[in-house]
Amino acid sequence: MKLFLDTADLDEIREGVRWGVLKGVTTNPSLIGKAEQGFLPLVKEICSIVEGDVSIEVSGDDTGSLVDQGREITQIADNAVVKIALTPNGLAATRRLSDEGIKVNVTLCFSPAQAILAAEAGAYIISPFVGRLDDVATDGLRLLSDICEIYAAQGYGTQVLAASLRHPVHVVEAARMGADIGTMPFKVFEALVKHPLTDSGFKRFTEDWEKAKPHLGELPPSMQEA
Ligand code: E4P
């Protein structure tokens, strides 16, 4: 499963890239607004920092306008992906854009039926929102599992992007179910690496190494300096 950050914060994206595991970014109007920077410079910068797909959301619900916005977004960078909400007009725009070879991430998916429509409209990515379903006492992971199962049964090429992931268990379960991508806020990304036994084990190994070092004879230069 490819790991994406759900953010428009440039420092968070740079840090994810530095770890060597970040494969893409998703943004949405709320995240873009939070970044408080000019839209075009911001999205161009994000697209230049990360090599993989960067989803950029269109606005409104007029098919013609969504298509126009999609065509312009795709000109921003080679890795720009057009993000469109799962409405009838959004599906119509997805069909037109995908027929032109433009990659569309269909977002705000909350049911398997919607996910089937998105795939049939030629979506490049479908984004089921796991956490937001949990918020309304509905099993978000069950939705994800249903979509993975249906897409495999139908042989759809649309990638399943597990969105609205709120904690590491969501990420692990999404991977177990076979989601192609998991997108998450930076705090969830950071939480993936943390384990108290890693911290205490690392501390003890470091202390033991420092004690043993003077008695170990010649060491490779980089180990001597570490
Ligand atoms: C996905 O593309 C969305 O931007 C995102 O995952 C929404 O997550 P939220 O429910 O935490 O806002």
Coordinates of C-alpha atoms and ligand atoms in Angstrom, one line a residue:
M1 CA 0.0 0.0 0.0
K2 CA 1.4 3.4 -1.0
L3 CA 1.5 5.9 1.9
F4 CA 0.2 9.4 1.1
L5 CA 0.0 12.5 3.3
D6 CA -3.3 14.3 3.6
T7 CA -2.0 17.8 4.0
A8 CA -1.0 21.0 2.2
D9 CA 1.7 21.7 4.8
L10 CA 5.1 21.9 2.9
D11 CA 7.2 21.1 6.0
E12 CA 5.2 17.9 6.7
I13 CA 5.5 16.9 3.0
R14 CA 9.3 17.5 3.0
E15 CA 9.6 15.4 6.2
G16 CA 7.6 12.5 4.7
V17 CA 9.9 12.6 1.6
R18 CA 13.0 12.6 3.9
W19 CA 11.8 9.4 5.5
G20 CA 11.9 7.8 2.1
V21 CA 8.4 6.3 2.3
L22 CA 6.1 9.0 1.0
K23 CA 4.5 8.2 -2.4
G24 CA 2.0 11.0 -2.8
V25 CA -0.2 13.7 -1.3
T26 CA -3.9 14.4 -1.1
T27 CA -5.3 17.9 -0.5
N28 CA -8.8 19.2 -0.2
P29 CA -10.2 22.8 0.1
S30 CA -10.1 22.7 3.9
L31 CA -6.4 21.8 3.9
I32 CA -5.5 24.3 1.2
G33 CA -7.3 27.1 3.1
K34 CA -5.4 26.1 6.3
A35 CA -2.0 26.5 4.6
E36 CA -2.8 30.3 4.1
Q37 CA -0.6 30.5 0.9
G38 CA -1.3 31.4 -2.7
F39 CA -3.0 28.5 -4.4
L40 CA -0.9 28.1 -7.5
P41 CA 2.5 28.6 -5.9
L42 CA 1.5 26.2 -3.1
V43 CA 0.2 23.3 -5.3
K44 CA 3.2 23.7 -7.7
E45 CA 5.6 23.5 -4.8
I46 CA 3.8 20.4 -3.4
C47 CA 4.0 18.7 -6.9
S48 CA 7.7 19.5 -7.1
I49 CA 8.5 18.1 -3.6
V50 CA 6.8 14.7 -4.0
E51 CA 7.3 12.5 -7.0
G52 CA 4.0 10.7 -6.9
D53 CA 0.4 11.7 -7.4
V54 CA -0.9 15.0 -5.8
S55 CA -4.7 15.3 -5.7
I56 CA -6.0 18.8 -6.1
E57 CA -9.7 19.3 -5.7
V58 CA -12.0 21.3 -8.0
S59 CA -15.0 23.3 -6.7
G60 CA -18.6 23.7 -7.5
D61 CA -21.0 21.2 -9.1
D62 CA -21.4 22.3 -12.7
T63 CA -20.1 19.6 -15.1
G64 CA -18.7 22.0 -17.7
S65 CA -16.9 24.0 -15.0
L66 CA -15.5 20.8 -13.3
V67 CA -14.2 19.7 -16.7
D68 CA -12.6 23.1 -17.3
Q69 CA -11.0 23.1 -13.8
G70 CA -9.8 19.6 -14.3
R71 CA -8.1 20.4 -17.6
E72 CA -6.3 23.3 -16.0
I73 CA -5.3 21.4 -12.8
T74 CA -3.7 18.7 -15.0
Q75 CA -1.5 21.4 -16.6
I76 CA 0.0 22.4 -13.2
A77 CA 2.3 19.5 -13.1
D78 CA 2.8 16.0 -14.5
N79 CA 1.8 14.4 -11.2
A80 CA -1.3 16.6 -10.6
V81 CA -4.5 14.5 -10.2
V82 CA -7.9 16.1 -10.4
K83 CA -10.1 15.5 -7.3
I84 CA -13.8 15.6 -7.9
A85 CA -16.7 15.0 -5.4
L86 CA -19.0 12.0 -6.0
T87 CA -22.1 13.7 -7.3
P88 CA -24.0 13.0 -10.6
N89 CA -22.3 16.0 -12.2
G90 CA -19.0 15.0 -10.7
L91 CA -19.4 11.5 -12.3
A92 CA -20.2 13.1 -15.7
A93 CA -17.1 15.3 -15.4
T94 CA -15.0 12.2 -14.4
R95 CA -16.2 10.4 -17.5
R96 CA -15.3 13.3 -19.8
L97 CA -11.9 13.9 -18.2
S98 CA -10.9 10.2 -18.1
D99 CA -11.9 9.9 -21.7
E100 CA -9.3 12.6 -22.4
G101 CA -6.7 10.6 -20.4
I102 CA -6.9 12.9 -17.4
K103 CA -6.5 11.2 -14.0
V104 CA -9.4 11.7 -11.6
N105 CA -9.6 11.0 -7.9
V106 CA -13.3 10.6 -7.0
T107 CA -13.7 11.8 -3.5
L108 CA -16.3 11.8 -0.7
C109 CA -17.3 8.1 -1.2
F110 CA -19.4 6.6 1.5
S111 CA -21.0 3.6 0.0
P112 CA -20.0 0.6 -2.2
A113 CA -22.7 1.6 -4.7
Q114 CA -21.0 5.0 -5.1
A115 CA -17.6 3.3 -5.6
I116 CA -19.0 1.2 -8.4
L117 CA -20.3 4.3 -10.2
A118 CA -16.9 6.0 -9.8
A119 CA -15.1 3.0 -11.4
E120 CA -17.6 2.8 -14.2
A121 CA -17.1 6.5 -14.8
G122 CA -13.4 5.8 -15.4
A123 CA -12.0 7.1 -12.1
Y124 CA -8.2 6.7 -11.6
I125 CA -8.7 6.7 -7.8
I126 CA -11.7 6.2 -5.5
S127 CA -11.5 7.7 -2.0
P128 CA -13.7 6.1 0.6
F129 CA -13.7 8.1 3.9
V130 CA -13.1 5.7 6.7
G131 CA -12.9 8.0 9.7
R132 CA -15.9 10.2 8.8
L133 CA -18.1 7.0 8.6
D134 CA -16.8 5.9 12.0
D135 CA -17.7 9.4 13.3
V136 CA -21.4 8.7 12.5
A137 CA -21.3 5.2 14.1
T138 CA -20.9 3.3 10.9
D139 CA -18.0 0.9 10.2
G140 CA -15.7 2.8 7.9
L141 CA -13.3 -0.2 7.5
R142 CA -16.2 -2.4 6.5
L143 CA -16.9 0.0 3.6
L144 CA -13.2 -0.2 2.6
S145 CA -13.3 -3.9 2.7
D146 CA -16.5 -4.1 0.6
I147 CA -15.0 -1.8 -2.1
C148 CA -11.7 -3.8 -2.2
E149 CA -13.7 -7.0 -2.6
I150 CA -16.0 -5.6 -5.3
Y151 CA -13.2 -4.0 -7.3
A152 CA -11.2 -7.3 -7.2
A153 CA -14.3 -9.3 -8.3
Q154 CA -15.0 -6.9 -11.2
G155 CA -11.4 -6.4 -12.2
Y156 CA -11.7 -2.6 -12.0
G157 CA -8.4 -0.8 -12.6
T158 CA -9.4 2.2 -10.3
Q159 CA -7.1 2.4 -7.3
V160 CA -8.7 2.3 -3.9
L161 CA -7.4 5.1 -1.7
A162 CA -8.3 4.7 2.0
A163 CA -9.0 8.3 3.1
S164 CA -9.9 9.9 6.4
L165 CA -7.6 7.5 8.3
R166 CA -7.4 8.6 11.9
H167 CA -5.0 6.2 13.7
P168 CA -2.4 3.5 12.9
V169 CA -5.0 0.7 13.2
H170 CA -6.9 2.2 10.3
V171 CA -3.7 2.2 8.3
V172 CA -2.8 -1.4 9.1
E173 CA -6.3 -2.7 8.4
A174 CA -6.4 -0.8 5.1
A175 CA -3.2 -2.5 4.1
R176 CA -4.5 -5.9 5.2
M177 CA -7.6 -5.4 3.0
G178 CA -5.5 -4.6 0.0
A179 CA -6.2 -0.8 -0.4
D180 CA -3.8 0.5 -3.0
I181 CA -3.1 3.8 -1.2
G182 CA -3.6 5.1 2.4
T183 CA -3.7 8.8 3.0
M184 CA -3.4 10.3 6.5
P185 CA -2.6 13.4 8.4
F186 CA 1.0 13.9 9.5
K187 CA 0.3 13.0 13.1
V188 CA -1.0 9.6 12.0
F189 CA 2.1 9.1 9.8
E190 CA 4.3 9.9 12.8
A191 CA 2.4 7.6 15.0
L192 CA 3.1 4.7 12.6
V193 CA 6.8 4.7 13.5
K194 CA 6.5 5.1 17.3
H195 CA 6.8 2.2 19.7
P196 CA 7.9 2.5 23.4
L197 CA 9.9 -0.8 23.1
T198 CA 11.8 0.6 20.1
D199 CA 12.6 3.7 22.2
S200 CA 13.7 1.8 25.3
G201 CA 15.6 -0.8 23.3
F202 CA 17.4 1.9 21.3
K203 CA 18.4 3.7 24.5
R204 CA 19.8 0.5 26.1
F205 CA 21.7 -0.5 23.0
T206 CA 23.2 3.0 22.7
E207 CA 24.3 3.0 26.4
D208 CA 25.7 -0.5 26.2
W209 CA 27.6 0.4 23.0
E210 CA 29.2 3.4 24.6
K211 CA 30.4 1.3 27.5
A212 CA 31.7 -1.4 25.3
K213 CA 33.4 0.8 22.7
P214 CA 36.7 1.4 24.5
H215 CA 37.3 -2.3 24.7
L216 CA 36.5 -3.3 21.1
G217 CA 39.7 -2.5 19.4
E218 CA 39.8 -1.0 15.9
L219 CA 36.4 0.0 14.5
P220 CA 35.5 1.2 11.0
P221 CA 36.0 5.1 11.1
S222 CA 32.3 5.9 10.8
M223 CA 31.4 3.6 13.7
Q224 CA 34.2 5.2 15.8
E225 CA 32.7 8.7 15.2
A226 CA 29.0 7.7 15.6
Ligands
E4P1 C1 -8.9 12.6 1.4 O1 -8.5 12.8 0.3 C2 -9.5 13.7 2.3 O2 -8.8 14.9 2.1 C3 -9.2 13.3 3.8 O3 -8.8 12.0 4.0 C4 -10.3 13.7 4.7 O4 -10.0 13.4 6.0 P1 -10.7 14.0 7.3 O5 -12.0 13.2 7.4 O6 -9.8 13.7 8.4 O7 -10.9 15.4 7.0

